[in-house]
Amino acid sequence: MLKVSNITAGYGRLVVLHALSANFARGRVTAFVGPNGCGKSTLLKAIMGFMPISGGEILLEGQPIRLIGRKALARRIAYLPQECQCPDYMTLGELIELAGYSRYSLVGGPSARDRQLFAEILDLVGLADKAGCQVNSLSGGQRQRAWIAMVLAQEADVILMDEPVNHLDMKYQYAVLGLVRELSARHGKTVIVVLHDLNLASAFADDVVMLRDGKVVAAGPAQETMTAANVERAFDFEADIFSRDGRVVCLPRMSHAEAVAA
Ligand SMILES: Nc1ncnc2c1ncn2[C@@H]1O[C@H](COP(=O)(O)OP(=O)(O)OP(=O)(O)O)[C@@H](O)[C@H]1O
């Protein structure tokens, strides 16, 4: 579905991604993990065409992304950046409606089907009673769910999410990632999600790509990539890896006292 082939990209003279390659199949969830500054967000921005790439190619169903117009791309890839903002006056209902703009005709707004979809999505993220509220008046976690609803309302086949559950409590972390996983499995969405929590990555992603310094340290099914050796290579951090109910669990070896001393 989406193929990142040997891409090199960065900011001015700073090269962040070094000949990085990764494949994303339809209907699979891939988690990108890696230390701060290793290039996870940069990769998502490069896929969206928000920054030039100096080498390599990004292909969506075989077509170079750089040749796809912005509106056409919005119908096919939805992107949730790390930081989202909207004007104070905007309500949640308006935000969701805005997300579907690439589907509307020039004169018509959302169709009855669109409105039905928006209501279902708000229900899914637990904000059905907040459609009339200003987005900026919601709590941090509610606002994050509002942004997630916005991305889902775009109805794109590929969804890119940069740390989508950072502000959420445990229940909603699981609810949101569970929902994303179900969308992927049931509707064949290709999902790429940047996560910091390796245990969430192993619980919800089919594949994990571990990055360090803009290069891939390991890529593949979570069970295979999340090994103690790979975690140490990527993060310079010692952890024990356990397997529970077919899911891998990562537990830092370092005690609180050792962390303070380090
Ligand atoms: N707009 C920018 N201009 C210049 N350098 C940037 C810019 N954005 C990011 N960088 C640099 O690019 C590198 C990779 O940043 P990026 O945000 O992709 O990392 P990340 O893996 O997503 O990090 P984090 O886990 O902290 O969110 C860092 O060295 C960062 O300082």
XYZ file of C-alpha atoms and ligand atoms in Angstrom:
293
model
C 0.000 0.000 0.000
C 2.661 2.464 1.113
C 6.333 2.021 0.424
C 9.127 4.192 1.750
C 12.160 3.401 -0.308
C 15.628 4.494 0.688
C 14.646 8.015 1.694
C 17.038 10.635 2.952
C 15.535 13.774 4.464
C 16.217 16.463 7.037
C 16.186 20.155 7.783
C 18.725 22.287 5.948
C 22.108 20.719 6.565
C 20.803 18.387 9.267
C 20.192 14.940 7.791
C 17.640 13.142 9.977
C 16.567 10.115 7.918
C 19.403 8.126 6.367
C 18.374 5.970 3.376
C 15.413 4.674 5.347
C 13.137 2.003 3.891
C 9.887 0.514 5.202
C 6.830 -1.198 3.714
C 3.307 -0.812 5.020
C 0.753 -3.385 3.895
C -2.990 -2.767 3.651
C -4.859 -3.670 6.813
C -1.849 -3.628 9.112
C -0.946 -1.388 12.031
C 2.714 -0.426 12.266
C 4.146 1.274 15.346
C 7.234 3.463 15.034
C 9.251 3.526 18.221
C 12.626 4.993 19.054
C 14.373 7.549 21.240
C 13.549 11.275 21.219
C 14.895 12.973 18.138
C 15.497 9.785 16.121
C 13.262 10.975 13.272
C 9.817 9.441 13.845
C 7.867 12.682 13.277
C 10.162 13.624 10.414
C 9.288 10.388 8.660
C 5.538 11.096 8.927
C 6.083 14.654 7.637
C 8.122 13.302 4.729
C 5.338 10.856 3.841
C 2.856 13.751 3.846
C 5.120 15.721 1.524
C 5.559 18.491 4.120
C 9.318 18.445 3.658
C 11.538 17.743 0.697
C 13.362 14.443 0.489
C 16.831 14.511 -0.975
C 16.934 10.873 -2.024
C 14.701 7.861 -2.444
C 10.976 7.700 -3.137
C 7.679 7.319 -1.291
C 5.060 5.350 -3.189
C 1.335 5.075 -2.503
C -0.015 2.054 -4.358
C 2.938 2.359 -6.710
C 2.471 6.083 -7.403
C 5.083 8.591 -6.178
C 3.444 10.699 -3.460
C 5.126 13.855 -4.768
C 2.956 13.564 -7.896
C -0.348 13.389 -5.990
C -2.143 16.728 -5.457
C -2.916 17.895 -1.899
C -6.687 17.375 -2.062
C -6.329 13.939 -3.633
C -3.744 13.041 -0.980
C -6.144 14.153 1.798
C -8.688 11.650 0.486
C -6.112 8.876 0.764
C -3.922 9.734 3.768
C -5.092 11.213 7.070
C -2.424 12.702 9.325
C -2.585 13.541 13.005
C 0.467 15.618 13.991
C 1.882 15.750 17.505
C 0.519 19.238 18.180
C -2.863 20.286 16.820
C -4.506 23.673 17.091
C -7.744 25.243 15.966
C -9.327 28.688 16.440
C -11.122 29.311 19.743
C -14.535 29.671 18.131
C -14.467 26.252 16.425
C -16.826 23.621 17.799
C -16.181 19.905 17.761
C -18.979 19.453 15.208
C -17.348 22.019 12.911
C -13.942 20.375 13.309
C -15.294 16.982 12.279
C -17.135 18.520 9.340
C -13.949 20.211 8.193
C -12.181 16.838 8.157
C -14.412 15.560 5.386
C -13.854 18.550 3.099
C -11.919 16.597 0.499
C -15.048 14.507 -0.183
C -17.485 17.402 -0.594
C -18.404 18.905 -3.914
C -17.696 22.614 -4.422
C -21.284 23.662 -3.684
C -22.583 20.931 -1.406
C -21.429 20.323 2.168
C -21.473 16.964 3.945
C -24.025 14.407 2.737
C -26.533 12.620 5.009
C -24.126 9.672 5.012
C -21.273 11.963 6.088
C -23.369 13.296 8.976
C -24.257 9.785 10.061
C -20.560 8.847 9.970
C -19.596 11.921 12.040
C -22.177 11.023 14.694
C -20.879 7.447 14.841
C -17.274 8.616 15.185
C -18.119 11.059 17.995
C -19.902 8.226 19.735
C -16.876 5.946 19.299
C -14.519 8.436 20.923
C -16.971 9.121 23.749
C -17.762 12.710 22.732
C -21.295 12.328 21.336
C -22.625 14.937 23.772
C -19.881 17.478 23.006
C -20.506 18.251 19.308
C -21.641 21.808 20.147
C -18.711 22.535 22.500
C -15.718 24.618 21.494
C -12.762 22.274 20.935
C -10.469 24.481 23.028
C -12.829 24.258 25.997
C -12.445 20.462 26.221
C -10.033 18.808 28.649
C -6.623 17.710 27.322
C -7.737 14.102 26.917
C -11.110 15.036 25.401
C -9.361 17.363 22.964
C -7.003 14.576 21.933
C -10.008 12.347 21.268
C -11.517 15.196 19.229
C -8.416 15.266 17.003
C -8.550 11.512 16.646
C -12.214 11.805 15.624
C -11.196 14.395 13.058
C -8.657 12.014 11.521
C -11.169 9.157 11.407
C -13.767 11.444 9.786
C -11.403 11.945 6.874
C -12.135 8.316 5.913
C -8.722 7.864 4.310
C -7.270 4.430 3.617
C -3.949 5.329 5.239
C -3.822 6.883 8.707
C -0.656 8.428 10.165
C -0.731 9.304 13.859
C 2.063 10.971 15.796
C 1.859 10.031 19.480
C -1.966 10.011 19.461
C -2.535 8.752 22.996
C -0.080 10.896 24.954
C -2.702 12.870 26.848
C -5.120 10.030 27.371
C -5.887 8.048 30.478
C -5.287 4.299 30.346
C -8.849 3.455 29.421
C -8.872 5.785 26.442
C -5.362 4.791 25.365
C -6.705 1.277 24.986
C -10.044 2.429 23.542
C -8.434 4.627 20.884
C -5.711 2.187 19.851
C -8.222 -0.668 19.956
C -10.502 1.303 17.651
C -7.665 2.080 15.272
C -6.713 -1.586 15.213
C -10.290 -2.633 14.498
C -10.592 -0.099 11.677
C -7.442 -1.509 10.225
C -8.517 -5.153 10.502
C -12.148 -4.638 9.440
C -11.835 -1.933 6.823
C -8.319 -2.613 5.571
C -6.897 0.714 6.790
C -3.132 1.004 6.773
C -2.125 2.613 10.045
C 1.260 4.036 11.025
C 1.426 5.240 14.579
C 4.296 6.772 16.530
C 4.269 5.513 20.110
C 6.628 5.910 23.034
C 5.236 3.092 25.129
C 6.680 -0.189 23.867
C 3.990 -2.139 25.685
C 1.237 -0.254 23.858
C 3.118 -0.838 20.619
C 3.294 -4.567 21.233
C -0.344 -4.722 22.345
C -1.826 -2.928 19.342
C 0.562 -3.040 16.415
C 0.996 -5.901 13.974
C 4.485 -4.671 13.176
C 7.005 -2.573 15.047
C 9.726 -0.496 13.402
C 12.468 0.510 15.824
C 14.502 3.539 14.808
C 17.715 5.056 16.010
C 19.453 8.075 14.495
C 17.177 7.987 11.448
C 17.968 4.366 10.632
C 15.968 1.178 11.133
C 17.316 -0.964 13.969
C 14.675 -3.675 13.606
C 11.386 -4.118 11.757
C 8.754 -6.832 11.722
C 6.160 -8.462 13.963
C 6.328 -7.158 17.553
C 7.209 -10.619 18.903
C 10.333 -10.638 16.731
C 11.461 -7.018 16.966
C 10.901 -6.381 20.646
C 13.876 -8.217 22.002
C 16.099 -7.054 24.855
C 19.008 -6.723 22.392
C 17.024 -4.500 19.983
C 15.659 -2.322 22.804
C 19.213 -1.793 24.033
C 20.478 -1.030 20.514
C 17.731 1.504 19.883
C 17.377 3.137 23.302
C 20.688 2.455 25.092
C 18.505 1.057 27.797
C 18.410 -2.345 29.433
C 15.041 -4.036 29.691
C 13.699 -7.525 30.221
C 11.200 -8.807 27.710
C 8.469 -11.219 28.782
C 5.781 -12.927 26.790
C 2.227 -12.941 28.138
C -0.850 -14.169 26.263
C 1.067 -13.951 22.996
C 2.020 -10.333 23.653
C 5.464 -9.101 24.602
C 5.921 -6.984 27.684
C 8.937 -4.760 28.266
C 10.104 -4.090 31.805
C 13.051 -1.767 32.485
C 15.860 -3.402 34.477
C 16.876 -0.136 36.057
C 15.501 0.571 39.512
C 14.356 4.012 40.608
C 17.568 4.511 42.584
C 19.725 3.460 39.636
C 17.842 5.870 37.334
C 18.595 8.740 39.719
C 22.263 7.767 39.874
C 22.628 7.347 36.077
N 11.480 22.079 12.008
C 12.698 21.618 12.309
N 13.813 22.320 11.996
C 15.046 21.854 12.290
N 15.281 20.671 12.900
C 14.225 19.945 13.239
C 12.876 20.369 12.960
N 12.017 19.417 13.415
C 12.787 18.444 13.945
N 14.110 18.756 13.848
C 15.240 17.921 14.282
O 15.160 16.681 13.602
C 15.523 15.604 14.471
C 14.400 14.572 14.480
O 13.246 15.176 15.042
P 11.851 14.389 15.081
O 10.850 15.362 15.599
O 11.606 13.747 13.791
O 12.173 13.262 16.184
P 11.201 12.279 16.922
O 11.798 10.926 16.810
O 9.806 12.425 16.434
O 11.342 12.802 18.426
P 10.351 12.806 19.701
O 10.266 11.392 20.175
O 11.090 13.671 20.654
O 9.029 13.379 19.281
C 15.836 16.237 15.816
O 17.226 16.398 15.900
C 15.141 17.587 15.768
O 15.829 18.536 16.540
